[in-house]
Coordinates of N, CA and C in Angstrom, one line a residue:
X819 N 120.1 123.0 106.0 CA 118.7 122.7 106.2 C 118.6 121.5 107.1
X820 N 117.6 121.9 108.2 CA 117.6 120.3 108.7 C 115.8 119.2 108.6
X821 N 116.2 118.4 108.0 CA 115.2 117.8 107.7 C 114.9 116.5 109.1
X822 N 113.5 117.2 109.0 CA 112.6 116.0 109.9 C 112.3 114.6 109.1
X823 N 113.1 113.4 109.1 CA 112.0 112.7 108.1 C 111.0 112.0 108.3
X824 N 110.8 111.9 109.5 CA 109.3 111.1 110.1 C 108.2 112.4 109.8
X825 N 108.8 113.8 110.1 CA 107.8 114.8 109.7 C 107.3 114.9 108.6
X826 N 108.3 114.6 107.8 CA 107.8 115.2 106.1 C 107.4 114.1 105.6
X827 N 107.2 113.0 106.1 CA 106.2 111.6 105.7 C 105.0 112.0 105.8
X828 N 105.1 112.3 107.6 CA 104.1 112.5 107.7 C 102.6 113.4 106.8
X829 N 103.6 114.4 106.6 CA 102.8 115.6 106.1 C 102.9 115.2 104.5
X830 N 103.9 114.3 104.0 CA 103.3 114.2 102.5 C 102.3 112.8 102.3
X831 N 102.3 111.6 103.7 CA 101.2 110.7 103.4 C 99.9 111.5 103.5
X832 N 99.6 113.0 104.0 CA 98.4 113.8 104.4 C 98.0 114.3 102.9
X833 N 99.1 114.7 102.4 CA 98.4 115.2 101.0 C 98.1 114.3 100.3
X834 N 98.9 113.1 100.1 CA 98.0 111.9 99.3 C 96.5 112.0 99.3
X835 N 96.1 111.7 100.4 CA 94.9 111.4 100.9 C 94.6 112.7 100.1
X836 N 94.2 114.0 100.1 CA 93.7 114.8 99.8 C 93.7 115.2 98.6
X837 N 95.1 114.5 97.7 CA 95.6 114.9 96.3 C 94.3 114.1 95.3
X838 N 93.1 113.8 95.5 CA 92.0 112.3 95.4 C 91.1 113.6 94.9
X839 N 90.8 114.0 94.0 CA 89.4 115.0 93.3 C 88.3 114.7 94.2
X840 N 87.5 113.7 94.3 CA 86.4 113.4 95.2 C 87.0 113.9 96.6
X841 N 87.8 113.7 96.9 CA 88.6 114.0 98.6 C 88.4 115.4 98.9
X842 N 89.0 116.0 97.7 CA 89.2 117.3 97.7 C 88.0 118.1 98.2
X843 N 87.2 117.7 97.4 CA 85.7 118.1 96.7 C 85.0 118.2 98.3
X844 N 85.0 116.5 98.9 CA 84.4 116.6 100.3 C 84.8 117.6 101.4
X845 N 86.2 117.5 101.2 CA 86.8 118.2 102.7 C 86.3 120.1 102.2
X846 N 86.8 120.5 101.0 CA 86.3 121.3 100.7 C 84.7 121.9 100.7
X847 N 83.9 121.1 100.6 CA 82.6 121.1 100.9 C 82.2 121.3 102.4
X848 N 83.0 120.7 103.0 CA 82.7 120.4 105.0 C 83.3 121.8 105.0
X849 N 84.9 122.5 104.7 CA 84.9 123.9 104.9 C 83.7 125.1 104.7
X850 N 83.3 124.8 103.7 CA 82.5 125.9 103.1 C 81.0 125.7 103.8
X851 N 80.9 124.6 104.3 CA 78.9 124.2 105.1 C 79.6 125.0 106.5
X852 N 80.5 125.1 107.3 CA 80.4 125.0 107.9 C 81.2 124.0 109.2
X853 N 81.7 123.0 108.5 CA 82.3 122.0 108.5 C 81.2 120.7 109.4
X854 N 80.3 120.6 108.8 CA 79.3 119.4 108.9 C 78.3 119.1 108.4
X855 N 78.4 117.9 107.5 CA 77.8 117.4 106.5 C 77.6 115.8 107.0
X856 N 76.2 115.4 106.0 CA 76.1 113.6 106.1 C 76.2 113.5 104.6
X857 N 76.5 112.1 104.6 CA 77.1 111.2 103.7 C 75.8 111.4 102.4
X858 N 74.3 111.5 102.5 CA 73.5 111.9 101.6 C 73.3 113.4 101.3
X859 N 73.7 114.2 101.7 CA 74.3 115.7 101.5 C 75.5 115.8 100.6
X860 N 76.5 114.7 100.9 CA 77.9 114.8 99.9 C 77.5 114.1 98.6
X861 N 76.6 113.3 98.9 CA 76.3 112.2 97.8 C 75.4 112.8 96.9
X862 N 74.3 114.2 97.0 CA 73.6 114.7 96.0 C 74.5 116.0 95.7
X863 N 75.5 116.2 96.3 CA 76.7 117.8 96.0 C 77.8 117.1 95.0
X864 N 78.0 115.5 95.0 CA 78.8 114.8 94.1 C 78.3 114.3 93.2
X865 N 77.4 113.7 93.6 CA 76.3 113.1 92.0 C 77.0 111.8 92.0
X866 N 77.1 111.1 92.9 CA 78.4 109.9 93.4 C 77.3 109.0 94.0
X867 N 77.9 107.8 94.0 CA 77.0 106.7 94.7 C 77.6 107.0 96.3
X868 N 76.1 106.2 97.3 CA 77.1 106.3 98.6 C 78.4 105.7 99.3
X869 N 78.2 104.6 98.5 CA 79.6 104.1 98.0 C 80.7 104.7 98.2
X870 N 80.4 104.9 97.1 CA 81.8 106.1 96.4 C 82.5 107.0 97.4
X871 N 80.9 107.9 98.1 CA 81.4 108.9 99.1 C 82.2 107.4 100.2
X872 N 81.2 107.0 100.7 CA 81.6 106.4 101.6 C 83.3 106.0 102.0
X873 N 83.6 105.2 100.5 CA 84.9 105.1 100.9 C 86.0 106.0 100.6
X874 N 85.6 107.4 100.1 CA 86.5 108.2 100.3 C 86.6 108.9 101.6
X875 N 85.3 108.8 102.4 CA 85.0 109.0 103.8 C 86.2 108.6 104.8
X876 N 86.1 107.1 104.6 CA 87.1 106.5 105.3 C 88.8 106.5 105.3
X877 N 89.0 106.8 103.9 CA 90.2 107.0 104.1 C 90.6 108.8 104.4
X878 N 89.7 109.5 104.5 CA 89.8 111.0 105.2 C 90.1 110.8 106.7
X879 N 89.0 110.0 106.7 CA 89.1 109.5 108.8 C 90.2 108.9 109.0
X880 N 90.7 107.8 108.6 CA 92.0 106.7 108.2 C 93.2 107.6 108.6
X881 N 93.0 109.3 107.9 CA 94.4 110.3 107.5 C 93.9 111.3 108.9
X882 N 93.3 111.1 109.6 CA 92.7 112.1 111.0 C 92.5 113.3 110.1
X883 N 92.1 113.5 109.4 CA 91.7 114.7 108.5 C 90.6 115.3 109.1
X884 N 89.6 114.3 108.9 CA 87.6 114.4 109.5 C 87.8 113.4 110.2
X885 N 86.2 113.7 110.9 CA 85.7 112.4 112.2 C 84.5 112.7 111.8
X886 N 83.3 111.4 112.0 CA 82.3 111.3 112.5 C 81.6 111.1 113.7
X887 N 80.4 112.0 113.7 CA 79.6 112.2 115.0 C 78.2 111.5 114.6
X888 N 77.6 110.0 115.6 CA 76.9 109.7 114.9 C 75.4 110.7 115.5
X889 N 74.5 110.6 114.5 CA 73.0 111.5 115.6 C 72.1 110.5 115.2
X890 N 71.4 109.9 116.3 CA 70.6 109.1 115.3 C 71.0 108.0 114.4
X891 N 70.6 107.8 113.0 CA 70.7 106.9 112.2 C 71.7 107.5 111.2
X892 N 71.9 108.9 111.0 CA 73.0 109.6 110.6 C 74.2 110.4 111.1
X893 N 75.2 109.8 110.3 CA 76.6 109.9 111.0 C 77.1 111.8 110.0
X894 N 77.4 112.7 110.9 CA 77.9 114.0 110.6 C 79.5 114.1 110.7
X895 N 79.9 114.6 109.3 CA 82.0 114.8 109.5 C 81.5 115.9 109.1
X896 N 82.8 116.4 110.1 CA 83.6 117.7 110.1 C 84.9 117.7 110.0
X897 N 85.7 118.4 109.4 CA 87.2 118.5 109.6 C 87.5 119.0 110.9
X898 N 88.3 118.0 111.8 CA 89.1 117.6 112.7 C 90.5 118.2 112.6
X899 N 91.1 118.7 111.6 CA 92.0 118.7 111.3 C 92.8 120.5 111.2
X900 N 92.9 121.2 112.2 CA 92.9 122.7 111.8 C 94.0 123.0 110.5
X901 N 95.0 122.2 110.4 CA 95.8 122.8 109.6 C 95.8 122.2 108.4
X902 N 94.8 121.2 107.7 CA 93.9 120.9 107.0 C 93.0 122.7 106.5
X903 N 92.2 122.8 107.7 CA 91.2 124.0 107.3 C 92.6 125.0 106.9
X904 N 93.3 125.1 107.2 CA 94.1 126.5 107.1 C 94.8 126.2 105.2
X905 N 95.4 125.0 105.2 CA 95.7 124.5 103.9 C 94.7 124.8 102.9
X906 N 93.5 124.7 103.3 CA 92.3 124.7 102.1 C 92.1 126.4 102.0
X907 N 91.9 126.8 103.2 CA 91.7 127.9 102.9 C 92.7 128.5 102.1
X908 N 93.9 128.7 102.4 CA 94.6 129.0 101.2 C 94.8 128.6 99.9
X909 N 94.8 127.7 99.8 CA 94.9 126.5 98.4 C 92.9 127.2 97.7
X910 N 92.1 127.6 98.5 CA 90.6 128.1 97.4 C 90.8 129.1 97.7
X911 N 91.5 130.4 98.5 CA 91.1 131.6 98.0 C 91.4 132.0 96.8
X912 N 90.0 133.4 96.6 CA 90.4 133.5 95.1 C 90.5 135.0 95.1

């Protein structure tokens, strides 16, 4: 076997970030909308302060998972991340 180890850092600091219930819940949610949501959209789907979403926000973006697009006075994430979307989609089919 030959092991990458800068690789498999890589890819297991990625799942941290996502191993987080609320994380899950978000990035999971941006799959299923479509992949673009605001922060008061995640916040009435979580029943979470904006807070709460917020700083799970940040460390999604932090992990290049999602990005924000601001419009206006409201900022829209989408997963940035294809093999993110391909992980979820397998990890929720049912």
């Amino acid at each position: 076997m030959n092991y990458d180890a800068k690789k498999l850092n890589e890819k297991a600091e990625l799942l941290k970030v996502l191993v987080h219930p609320v994380r899950l819940c978000i990035v999971k949610g941006l799959l299923e909308n479509g992949g673009c949501c605001n922060v008061t959209y995640m916040q009435n789907c979580l029943n979470a302060p904006q807070s709460t979403v917020s700083q799970h926000l940040q460390k999604l973006k932090a992990a290049g998972i999602i990005e924000g697009k601001r419009d206006g006075l409201m900022v829209n994430y989408k997963i940035c991340n294809e093999k993110i979307k391909e992980l979820l989609s397998v990890l929720f089919s049912d």
